[in-house]
mmCIF file of C-alpha atoms and ligand atoms in Angstrom:
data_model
loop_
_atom_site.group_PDB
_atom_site.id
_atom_site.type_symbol
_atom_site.label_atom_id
_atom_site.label_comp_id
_atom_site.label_asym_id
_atom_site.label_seq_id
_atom_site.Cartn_x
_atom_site.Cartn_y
_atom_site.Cartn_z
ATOM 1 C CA UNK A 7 0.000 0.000 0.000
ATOM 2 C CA UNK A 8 1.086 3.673 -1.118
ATOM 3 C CA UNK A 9 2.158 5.760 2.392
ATOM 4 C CA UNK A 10 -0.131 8.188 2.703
ATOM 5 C CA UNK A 11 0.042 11.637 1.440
ATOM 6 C CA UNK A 12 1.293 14.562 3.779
ATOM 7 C CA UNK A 13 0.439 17.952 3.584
ATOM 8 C CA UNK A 14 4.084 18.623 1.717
ATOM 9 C CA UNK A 15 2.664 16.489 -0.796
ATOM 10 C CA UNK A 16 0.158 18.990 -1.955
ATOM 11 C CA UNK A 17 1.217 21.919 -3.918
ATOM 12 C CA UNK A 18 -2.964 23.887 -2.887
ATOM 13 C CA UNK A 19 -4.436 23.320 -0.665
ATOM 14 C CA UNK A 20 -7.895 20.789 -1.375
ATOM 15 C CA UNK A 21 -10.357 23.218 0.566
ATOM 16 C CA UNK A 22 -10.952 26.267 2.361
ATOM 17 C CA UNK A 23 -12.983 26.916 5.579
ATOM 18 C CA UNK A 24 -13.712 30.381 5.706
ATOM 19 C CA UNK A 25 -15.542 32.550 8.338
ATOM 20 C CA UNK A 26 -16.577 35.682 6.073
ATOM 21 C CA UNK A 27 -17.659 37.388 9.842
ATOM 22 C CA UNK A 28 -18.218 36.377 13.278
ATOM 23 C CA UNK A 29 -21.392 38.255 13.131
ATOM 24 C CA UNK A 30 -24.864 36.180 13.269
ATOM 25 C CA UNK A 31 -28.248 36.921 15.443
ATOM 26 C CA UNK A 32 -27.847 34.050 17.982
ATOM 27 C CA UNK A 33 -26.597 33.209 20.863
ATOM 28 C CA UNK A 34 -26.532 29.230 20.593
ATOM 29 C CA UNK A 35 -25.997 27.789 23.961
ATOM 30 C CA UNK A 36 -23.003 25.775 22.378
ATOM 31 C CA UNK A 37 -21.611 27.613 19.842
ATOM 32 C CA UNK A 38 -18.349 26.744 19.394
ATOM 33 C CA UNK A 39 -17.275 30.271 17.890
ATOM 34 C CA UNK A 40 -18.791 33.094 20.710
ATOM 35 C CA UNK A 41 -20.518 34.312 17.819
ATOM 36 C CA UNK A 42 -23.333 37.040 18.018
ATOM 37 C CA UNK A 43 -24.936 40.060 16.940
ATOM 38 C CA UNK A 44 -22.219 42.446 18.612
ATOM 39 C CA UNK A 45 -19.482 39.635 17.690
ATOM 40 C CA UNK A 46 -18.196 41.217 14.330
ATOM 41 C CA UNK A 47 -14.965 41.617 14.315
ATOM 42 C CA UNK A 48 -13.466 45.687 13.571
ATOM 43 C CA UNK A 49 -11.141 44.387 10.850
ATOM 44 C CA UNK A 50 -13.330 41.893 9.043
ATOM 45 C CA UNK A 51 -12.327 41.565 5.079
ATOM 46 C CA UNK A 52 -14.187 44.131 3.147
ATOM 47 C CA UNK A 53 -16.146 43.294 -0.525
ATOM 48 C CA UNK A 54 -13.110 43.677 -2.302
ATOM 49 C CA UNK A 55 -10.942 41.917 -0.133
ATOM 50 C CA UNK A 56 -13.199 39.274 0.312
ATOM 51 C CA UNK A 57 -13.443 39.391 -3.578
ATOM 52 C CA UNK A 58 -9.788 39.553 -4.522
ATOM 53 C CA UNK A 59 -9.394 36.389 -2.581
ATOM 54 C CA UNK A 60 -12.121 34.355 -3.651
ATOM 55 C CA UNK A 61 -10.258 34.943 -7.514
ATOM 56 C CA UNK A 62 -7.214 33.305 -5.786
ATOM 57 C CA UNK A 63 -8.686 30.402 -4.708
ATOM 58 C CA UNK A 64 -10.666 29.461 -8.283
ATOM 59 C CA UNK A 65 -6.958 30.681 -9.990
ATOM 60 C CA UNK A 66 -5.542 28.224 -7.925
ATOM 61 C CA UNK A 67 -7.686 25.656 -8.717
ATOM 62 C CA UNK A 68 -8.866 24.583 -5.160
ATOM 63 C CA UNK A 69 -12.286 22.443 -5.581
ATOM 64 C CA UNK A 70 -13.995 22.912 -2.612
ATOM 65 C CA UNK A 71 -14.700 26.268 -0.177
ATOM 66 C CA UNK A 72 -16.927 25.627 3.036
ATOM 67 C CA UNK A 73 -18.348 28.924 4.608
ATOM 68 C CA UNK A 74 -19.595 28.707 8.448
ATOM 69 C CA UNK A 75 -19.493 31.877 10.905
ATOM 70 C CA UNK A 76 -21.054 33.614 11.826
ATOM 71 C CA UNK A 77 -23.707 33.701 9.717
ATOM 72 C CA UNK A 78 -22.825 33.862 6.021
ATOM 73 C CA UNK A 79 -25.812 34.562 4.254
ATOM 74 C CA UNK A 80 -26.089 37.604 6.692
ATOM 75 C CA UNK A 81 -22.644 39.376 4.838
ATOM 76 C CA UNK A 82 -23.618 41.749 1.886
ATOM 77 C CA UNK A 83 -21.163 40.452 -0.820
ATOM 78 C CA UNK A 84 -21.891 37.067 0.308
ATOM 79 C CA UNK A 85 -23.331 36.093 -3.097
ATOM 80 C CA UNK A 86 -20.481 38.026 -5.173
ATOM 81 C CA UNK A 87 -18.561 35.802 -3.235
ATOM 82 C CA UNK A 88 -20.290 32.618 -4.151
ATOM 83 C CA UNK A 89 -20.426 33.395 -7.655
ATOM 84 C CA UNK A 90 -16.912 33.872 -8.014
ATOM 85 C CA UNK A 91 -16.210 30.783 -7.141
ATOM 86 C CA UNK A 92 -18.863 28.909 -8.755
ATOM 87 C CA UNK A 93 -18.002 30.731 -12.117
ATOM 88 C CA UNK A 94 -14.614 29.871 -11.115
ATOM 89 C CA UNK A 95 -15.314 26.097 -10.529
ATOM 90 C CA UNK A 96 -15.259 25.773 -7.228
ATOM 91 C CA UNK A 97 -18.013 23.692 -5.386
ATOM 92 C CA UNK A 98 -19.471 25.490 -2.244
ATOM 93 C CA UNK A 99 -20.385 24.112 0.835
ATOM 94 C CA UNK A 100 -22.522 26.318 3.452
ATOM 95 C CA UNK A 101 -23.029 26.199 7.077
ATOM 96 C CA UNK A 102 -25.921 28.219 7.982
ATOM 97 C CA UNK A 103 -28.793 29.249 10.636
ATOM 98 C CA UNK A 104 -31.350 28.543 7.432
ATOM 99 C CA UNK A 105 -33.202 31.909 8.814
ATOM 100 C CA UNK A 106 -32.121 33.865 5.257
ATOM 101 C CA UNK A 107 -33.365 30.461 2.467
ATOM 102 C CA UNK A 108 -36.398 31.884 1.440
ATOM 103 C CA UNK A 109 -37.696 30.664 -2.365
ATOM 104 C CA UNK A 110 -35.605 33.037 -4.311
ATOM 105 C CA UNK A 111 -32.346 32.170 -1.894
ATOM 106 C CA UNK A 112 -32.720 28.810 -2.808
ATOM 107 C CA UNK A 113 -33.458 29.335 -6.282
ATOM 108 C CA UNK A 114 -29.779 31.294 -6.542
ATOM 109 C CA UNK A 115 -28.290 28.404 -5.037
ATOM 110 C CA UNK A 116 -29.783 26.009 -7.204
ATOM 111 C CA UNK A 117 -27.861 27.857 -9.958
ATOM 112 C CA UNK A 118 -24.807 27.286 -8.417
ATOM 113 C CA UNK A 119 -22.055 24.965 -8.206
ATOM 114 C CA UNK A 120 -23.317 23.815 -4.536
ATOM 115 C CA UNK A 121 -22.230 20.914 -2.709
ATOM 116 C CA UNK A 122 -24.481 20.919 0.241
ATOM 117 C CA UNK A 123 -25.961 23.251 2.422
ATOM 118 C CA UNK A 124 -25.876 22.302 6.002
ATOM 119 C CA UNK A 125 -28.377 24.190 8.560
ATOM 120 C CA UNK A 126 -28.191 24.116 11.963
ATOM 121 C CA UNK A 127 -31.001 22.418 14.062
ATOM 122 C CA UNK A 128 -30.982 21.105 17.597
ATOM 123 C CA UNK A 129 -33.704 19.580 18.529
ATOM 124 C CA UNK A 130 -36.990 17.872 17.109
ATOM 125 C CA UNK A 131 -39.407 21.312 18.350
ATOM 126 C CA UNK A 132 -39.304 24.532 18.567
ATOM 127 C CA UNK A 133 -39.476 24.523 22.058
ATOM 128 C CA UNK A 134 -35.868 22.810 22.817
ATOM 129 C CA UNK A 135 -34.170 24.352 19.220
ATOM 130 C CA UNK A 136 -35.174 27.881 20.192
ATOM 131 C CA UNK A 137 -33.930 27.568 23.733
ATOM 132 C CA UNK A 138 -30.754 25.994 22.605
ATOM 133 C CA UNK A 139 -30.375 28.705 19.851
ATOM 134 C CA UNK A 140 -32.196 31.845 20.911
ATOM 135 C CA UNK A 141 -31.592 34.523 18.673
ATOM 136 C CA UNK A 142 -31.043 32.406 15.420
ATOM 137 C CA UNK A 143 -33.542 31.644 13.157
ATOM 138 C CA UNK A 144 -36.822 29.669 14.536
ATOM 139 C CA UNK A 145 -37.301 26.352 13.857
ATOM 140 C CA UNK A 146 -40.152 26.862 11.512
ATOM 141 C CA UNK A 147 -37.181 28.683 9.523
ATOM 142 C CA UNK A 148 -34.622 26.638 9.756
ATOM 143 C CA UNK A 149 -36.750 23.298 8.947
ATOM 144 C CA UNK A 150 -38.703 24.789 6.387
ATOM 145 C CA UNK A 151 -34.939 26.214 4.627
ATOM 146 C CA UNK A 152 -34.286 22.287 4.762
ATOM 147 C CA UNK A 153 -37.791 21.327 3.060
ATOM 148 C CA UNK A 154 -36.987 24.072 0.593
ATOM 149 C CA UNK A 155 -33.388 22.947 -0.335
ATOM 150 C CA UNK A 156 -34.404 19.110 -0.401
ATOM 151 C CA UNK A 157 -37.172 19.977 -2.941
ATOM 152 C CA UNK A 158 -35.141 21.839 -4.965
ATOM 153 C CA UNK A 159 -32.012 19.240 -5.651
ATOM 154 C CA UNK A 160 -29.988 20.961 -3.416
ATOM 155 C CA UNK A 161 -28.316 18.370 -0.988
ATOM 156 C CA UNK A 162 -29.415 19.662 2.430
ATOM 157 C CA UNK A 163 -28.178 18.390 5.562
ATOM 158 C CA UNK A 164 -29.302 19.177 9.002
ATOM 159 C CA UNK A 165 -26.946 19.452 11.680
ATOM 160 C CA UNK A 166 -27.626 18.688 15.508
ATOM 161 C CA UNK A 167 -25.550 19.595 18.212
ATOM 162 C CA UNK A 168 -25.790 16.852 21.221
ATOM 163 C CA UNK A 169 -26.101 18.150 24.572
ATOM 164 C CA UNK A 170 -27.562 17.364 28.213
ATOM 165 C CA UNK A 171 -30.781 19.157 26.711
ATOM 166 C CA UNK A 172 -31.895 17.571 23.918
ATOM 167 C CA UNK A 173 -30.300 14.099 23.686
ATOM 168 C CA UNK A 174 -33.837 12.653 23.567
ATOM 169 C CA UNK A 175 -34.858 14.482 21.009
ATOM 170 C CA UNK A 176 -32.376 13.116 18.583
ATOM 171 C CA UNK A 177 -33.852 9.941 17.375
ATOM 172 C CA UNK A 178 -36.789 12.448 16.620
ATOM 173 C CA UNK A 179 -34.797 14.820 15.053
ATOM 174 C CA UNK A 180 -33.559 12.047 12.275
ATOM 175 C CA UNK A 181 -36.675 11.073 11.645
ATOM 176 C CA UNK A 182 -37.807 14.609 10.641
ATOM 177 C CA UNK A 183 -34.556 15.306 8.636
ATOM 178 C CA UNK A 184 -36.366 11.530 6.997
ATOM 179 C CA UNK A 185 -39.315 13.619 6.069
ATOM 180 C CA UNK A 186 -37.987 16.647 5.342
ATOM 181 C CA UNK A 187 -35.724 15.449 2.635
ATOM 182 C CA UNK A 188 -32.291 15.435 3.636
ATOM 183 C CA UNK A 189 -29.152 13.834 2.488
ATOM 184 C CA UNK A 190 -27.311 13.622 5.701
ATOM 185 C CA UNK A 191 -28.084 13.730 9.452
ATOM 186 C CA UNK A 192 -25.143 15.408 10.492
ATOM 187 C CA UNK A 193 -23.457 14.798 14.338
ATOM 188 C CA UNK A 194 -21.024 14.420 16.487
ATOM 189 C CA UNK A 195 -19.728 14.859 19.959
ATOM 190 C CA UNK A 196 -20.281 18.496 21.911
ATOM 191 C CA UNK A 197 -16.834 20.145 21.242
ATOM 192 C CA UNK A 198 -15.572 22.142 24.002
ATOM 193 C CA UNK A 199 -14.815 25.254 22.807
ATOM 194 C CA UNK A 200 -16.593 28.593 22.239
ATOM 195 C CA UNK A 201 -19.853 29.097 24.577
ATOM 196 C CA UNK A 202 -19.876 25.188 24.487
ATOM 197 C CA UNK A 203 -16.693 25.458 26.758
ATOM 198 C CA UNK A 204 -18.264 28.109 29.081
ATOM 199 C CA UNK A 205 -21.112 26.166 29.894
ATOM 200 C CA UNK A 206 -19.648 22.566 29.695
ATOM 201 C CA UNK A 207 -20.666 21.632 33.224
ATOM 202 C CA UNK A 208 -24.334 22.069 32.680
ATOM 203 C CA UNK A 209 -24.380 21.114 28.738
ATOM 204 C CA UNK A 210 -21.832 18.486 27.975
ATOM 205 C CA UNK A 211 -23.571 15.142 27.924
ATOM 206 C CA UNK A 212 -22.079 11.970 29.967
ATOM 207 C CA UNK A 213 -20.075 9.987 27.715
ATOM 208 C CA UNK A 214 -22.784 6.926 28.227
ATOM 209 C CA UNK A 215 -25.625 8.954 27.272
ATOM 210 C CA UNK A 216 -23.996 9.935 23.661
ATOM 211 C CA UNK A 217 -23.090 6.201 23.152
ATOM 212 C CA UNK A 218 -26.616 5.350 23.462
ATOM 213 C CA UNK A 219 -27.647 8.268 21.641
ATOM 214 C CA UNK A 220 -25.341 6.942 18.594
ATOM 215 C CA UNK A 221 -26.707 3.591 18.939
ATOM 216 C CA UNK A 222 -30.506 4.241 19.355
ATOM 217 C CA UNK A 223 -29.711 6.872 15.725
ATOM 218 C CA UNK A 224 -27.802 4.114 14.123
ATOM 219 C CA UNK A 225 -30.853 1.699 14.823
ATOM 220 C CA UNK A 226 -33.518 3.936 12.995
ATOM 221 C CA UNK A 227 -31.362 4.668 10.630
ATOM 222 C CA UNK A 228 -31.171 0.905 9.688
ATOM 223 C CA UNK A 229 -34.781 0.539 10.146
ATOM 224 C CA UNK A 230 -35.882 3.632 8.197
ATOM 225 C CA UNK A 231 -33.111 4.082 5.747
ATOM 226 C CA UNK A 232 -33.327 7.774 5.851
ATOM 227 C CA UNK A 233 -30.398 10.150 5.094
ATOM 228 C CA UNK A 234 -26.949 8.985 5.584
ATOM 229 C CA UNK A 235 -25.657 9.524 8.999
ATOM 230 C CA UNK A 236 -22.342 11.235 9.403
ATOM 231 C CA UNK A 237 -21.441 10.940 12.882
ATOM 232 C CA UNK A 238 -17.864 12.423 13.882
ATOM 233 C CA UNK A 239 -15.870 10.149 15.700
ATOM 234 C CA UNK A 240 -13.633 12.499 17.803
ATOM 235 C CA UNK A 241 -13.954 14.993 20.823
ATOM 236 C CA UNK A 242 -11.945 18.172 20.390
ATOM 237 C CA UNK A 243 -9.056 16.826 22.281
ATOM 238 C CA UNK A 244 -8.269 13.479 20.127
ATOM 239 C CA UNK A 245 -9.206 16.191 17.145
ATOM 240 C CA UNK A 246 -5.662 18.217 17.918
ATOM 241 C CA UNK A 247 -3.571 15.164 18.363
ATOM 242 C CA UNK A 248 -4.947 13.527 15.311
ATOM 243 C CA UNK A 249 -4.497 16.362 13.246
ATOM 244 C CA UNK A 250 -0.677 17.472 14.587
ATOM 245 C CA UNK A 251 0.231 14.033 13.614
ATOM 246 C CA UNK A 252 -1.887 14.450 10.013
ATOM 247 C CA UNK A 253 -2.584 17.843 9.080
ATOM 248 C CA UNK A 254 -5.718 17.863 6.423
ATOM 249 C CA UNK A 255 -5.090 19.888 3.208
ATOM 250 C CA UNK A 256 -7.001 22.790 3.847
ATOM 251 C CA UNK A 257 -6.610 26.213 5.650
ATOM 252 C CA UNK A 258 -9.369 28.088 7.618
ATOM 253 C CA UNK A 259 -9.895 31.595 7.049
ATOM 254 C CA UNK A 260 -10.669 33.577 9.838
ATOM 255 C CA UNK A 261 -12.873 37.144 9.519
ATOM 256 C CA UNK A 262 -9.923 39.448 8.953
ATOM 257 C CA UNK A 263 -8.193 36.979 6.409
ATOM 258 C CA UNK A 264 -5.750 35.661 8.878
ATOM 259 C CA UNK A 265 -5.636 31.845 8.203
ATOM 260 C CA UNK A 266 -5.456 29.100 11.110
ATOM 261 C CA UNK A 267 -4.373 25.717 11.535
ATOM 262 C CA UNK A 268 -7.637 24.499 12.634
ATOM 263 C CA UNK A 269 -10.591 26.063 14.777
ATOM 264 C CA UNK A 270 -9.263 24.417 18.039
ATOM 265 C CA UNK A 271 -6.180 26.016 17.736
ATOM 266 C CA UNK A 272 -5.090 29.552 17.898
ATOM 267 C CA UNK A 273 -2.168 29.658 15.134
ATOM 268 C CA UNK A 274 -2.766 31.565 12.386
ATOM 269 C CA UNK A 275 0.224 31.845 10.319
ATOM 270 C CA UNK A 276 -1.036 33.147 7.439
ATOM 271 C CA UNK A 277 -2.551 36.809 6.385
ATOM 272 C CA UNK A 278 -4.337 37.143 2.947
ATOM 273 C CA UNK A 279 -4.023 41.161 3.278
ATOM 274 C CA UNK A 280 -0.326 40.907 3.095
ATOM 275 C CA UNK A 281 -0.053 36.928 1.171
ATOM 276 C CA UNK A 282 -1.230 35.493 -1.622
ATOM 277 C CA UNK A 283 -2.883 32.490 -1.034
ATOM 278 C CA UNK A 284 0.259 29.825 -1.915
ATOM 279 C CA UNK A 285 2.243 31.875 0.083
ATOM 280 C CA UNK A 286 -0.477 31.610 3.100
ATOM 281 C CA UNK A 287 -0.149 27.418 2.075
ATOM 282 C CA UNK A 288 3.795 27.621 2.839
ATOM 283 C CA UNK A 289 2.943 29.250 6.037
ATOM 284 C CA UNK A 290 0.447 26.968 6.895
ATOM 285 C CA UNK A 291 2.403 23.504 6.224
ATOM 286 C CA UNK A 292 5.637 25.174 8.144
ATOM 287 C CA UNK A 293 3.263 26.062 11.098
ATOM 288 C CA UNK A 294 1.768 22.322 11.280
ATOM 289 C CA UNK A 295 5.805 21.645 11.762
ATOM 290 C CA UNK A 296 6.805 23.581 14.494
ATOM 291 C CA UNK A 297 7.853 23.473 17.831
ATOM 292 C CA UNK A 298 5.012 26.241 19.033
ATOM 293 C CA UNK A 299 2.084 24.189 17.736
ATOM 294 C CA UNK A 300 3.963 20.851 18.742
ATOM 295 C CA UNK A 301 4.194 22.366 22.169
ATOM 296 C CA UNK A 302 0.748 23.879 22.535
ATOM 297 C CA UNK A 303 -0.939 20.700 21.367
ATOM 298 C CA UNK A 304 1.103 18.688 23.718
ATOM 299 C CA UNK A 305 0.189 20.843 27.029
ATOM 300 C CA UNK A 306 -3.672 20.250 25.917
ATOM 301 C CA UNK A 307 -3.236 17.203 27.056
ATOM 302 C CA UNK A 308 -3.006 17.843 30.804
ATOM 303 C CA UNK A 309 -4.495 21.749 30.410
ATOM 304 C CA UNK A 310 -7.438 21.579 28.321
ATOM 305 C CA UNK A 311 -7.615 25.187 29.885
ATOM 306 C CA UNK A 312 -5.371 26.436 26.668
ATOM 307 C CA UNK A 313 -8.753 25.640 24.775
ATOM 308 C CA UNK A 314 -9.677 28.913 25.543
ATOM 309 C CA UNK A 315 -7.613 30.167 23.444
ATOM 310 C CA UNK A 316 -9.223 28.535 20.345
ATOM 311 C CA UNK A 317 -10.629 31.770 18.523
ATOM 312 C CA UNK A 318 -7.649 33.706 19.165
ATOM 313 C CA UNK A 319 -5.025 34.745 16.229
ATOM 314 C CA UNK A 320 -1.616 33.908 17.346
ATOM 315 C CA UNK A 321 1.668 33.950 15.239
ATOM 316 C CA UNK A 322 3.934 31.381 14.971
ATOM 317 C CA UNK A 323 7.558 33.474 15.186
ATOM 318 C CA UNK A 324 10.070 30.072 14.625
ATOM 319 C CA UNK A 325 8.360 30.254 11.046
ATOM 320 C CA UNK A 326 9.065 33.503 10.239
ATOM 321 C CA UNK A 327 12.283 33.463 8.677
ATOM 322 C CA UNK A 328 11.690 30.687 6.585
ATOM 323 C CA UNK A 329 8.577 32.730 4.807
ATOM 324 C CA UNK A 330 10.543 35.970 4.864
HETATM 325 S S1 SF4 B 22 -24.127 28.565 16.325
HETATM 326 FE FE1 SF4 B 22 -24.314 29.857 14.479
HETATM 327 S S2 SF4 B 22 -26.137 31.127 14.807
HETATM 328 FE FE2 SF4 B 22 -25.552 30.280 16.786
HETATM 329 S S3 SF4 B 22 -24.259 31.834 17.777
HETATM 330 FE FE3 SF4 B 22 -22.886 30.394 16.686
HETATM 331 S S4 SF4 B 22 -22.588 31.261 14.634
HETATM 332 FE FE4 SF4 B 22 -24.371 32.285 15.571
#
């Protein structure tokens, strides 16, 4: 068998994460970005920022952009964006609140070179979604963005969020994403970072309640055959480690175009204001190398503390002569 491929391997990277602003209207209970309505950050990339590096990615041929937040479909030049890259041939993936996928939204996407559209929805009623997520759009909103998307051929895929508070709804929840339409039934463990991490006492679920959550969704999933479940398999902590030892191909692009390892960490490396974006890649694979993000993902271990950290923007100095 080949060894597998390393990020040196690849001369682009194979996808982009990017965060166009850290502004949305909730304030989800487990967020794992501190997003919010006052949460935009002062230097966020402007329209022609934003613009100028959306060209880079299509000239350099990546395939695949994801866009979470915030709330993307809240940004003007959001759509300026996405055609860009469409036109440019790169698929588009969106992680949204649903709250903005009205006919005509979904019409424009249906245009598009779209992947998926994932929407956010944690619970099987209002009543638990809207507590989990007040602020964001209503559950009427966000299922009925997913009915909308399904009918129209655009793969839609709900997203739930375990926590203490709606663990039994879950089951529930698949079988509505069943009826609604949806491709996948998207899941995983709570990550502790973000608003997640502030309230992880009262939110996080006991290790033997997800188990049986997994098992009783993997049992109607067999017995319905309803969308494909996609259940991570990692907390945030065995995410780090994993990914120190096997960086992914891909960069995340923060609000102000900085560009970070991964959420969970706070290296960013990279700045599309002052890089172009395969400069930003040598950055990036030198960063996965070095002794500060060796270090910092090695002290998680015993200080999971240093998660904190996770949305900040630090530099990674032993790089910088090499990128110089
Ligand atoms: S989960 Fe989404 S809608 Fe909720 S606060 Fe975070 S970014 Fe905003």
């Amino acid at each position: 068998m080949p060894p597998a491929a390393s990020i040196e391997d690849f001369s682009a990277p194979l996808f982009v994460a990017w965060q166009l602003t850290n502004r949305c209207t909730g304030h989800c209970l487990a967020c794992c970005e501190e997003s919010g309505p006052d949460k935009a950050w002062s230097d966020e990339l402007n329209r022609e920022e934003a613009l100028r590096v959306a060209r880079q990615i299509a000239e350099a041929r990546i395939p695949y952009a994801a866009f979470g937040g915030g709330e993307p479909m809240a940004v003007p030049h959001v759509w300026e964006v996405f055609e860009t890259l469409s036109d440019g041939g790169v698929a588009i993936k969106i992680e949204t609140d649903g709250g903005r996928l009205d006919d005509a939204a979904v019409e424009r996407l249906a245009a598009m070179r779209v992947d998926n559209v994932q929407v956010s929805v944690d619970g099987a009623t209002a009543e638990i979604h809207e507590t989990l997520r007040p602020g964001a759009a209503s559950f009427a909103a966000a299922t009925g963005a997913l009915r909308r998307l399904s009918a129209r051929g655009v793969p839609a895929e709900w997203v739930f969020v375990p926590n203490s508070r709606n663990l039994h709804e879950g089951v529930a929840a698949y079988e509505l994403a069943t009826e609604l339409g949806c491709s996948v039934f998207v899941t995983g463990p709570l990550m502790r970072l973000g608003r997640a991490a502030l309230a992880w006492d009262s939110l996080a679920p006991s290790p033997a309640d997800w188990a049986a959550t997994v098992e009783a969704l993997e049992a109607r999933a067999a017995a319905i055959g309803g969308p494909r479940l996609a259940i991570y398999p990692w907390d945030i902590e065995r995410e780090i480690q994993c990914r120190l030892e096997s960086p992914q191909a891909m960069i995340l692009i923060v609000p102000n175009g900085r560009v970070k390892l991964l959420n969970a960490l706070p290296f960013a490396p990279g700045d599309l204001r002052r890089q172009s974006i395969m400069d930003v890649w040598r950055s990036y694979q030198l960063a996965w190398r070095s002794r500060e993000v060796a270090d910092f993902v090695a002290r998680c271990r015993s200080e999971l503390g240093l998660l904190r950290h996770a949305n900040e923007t630090w530099p990674v100095p032993s790089i910088a002569a090499e990128i110089a």
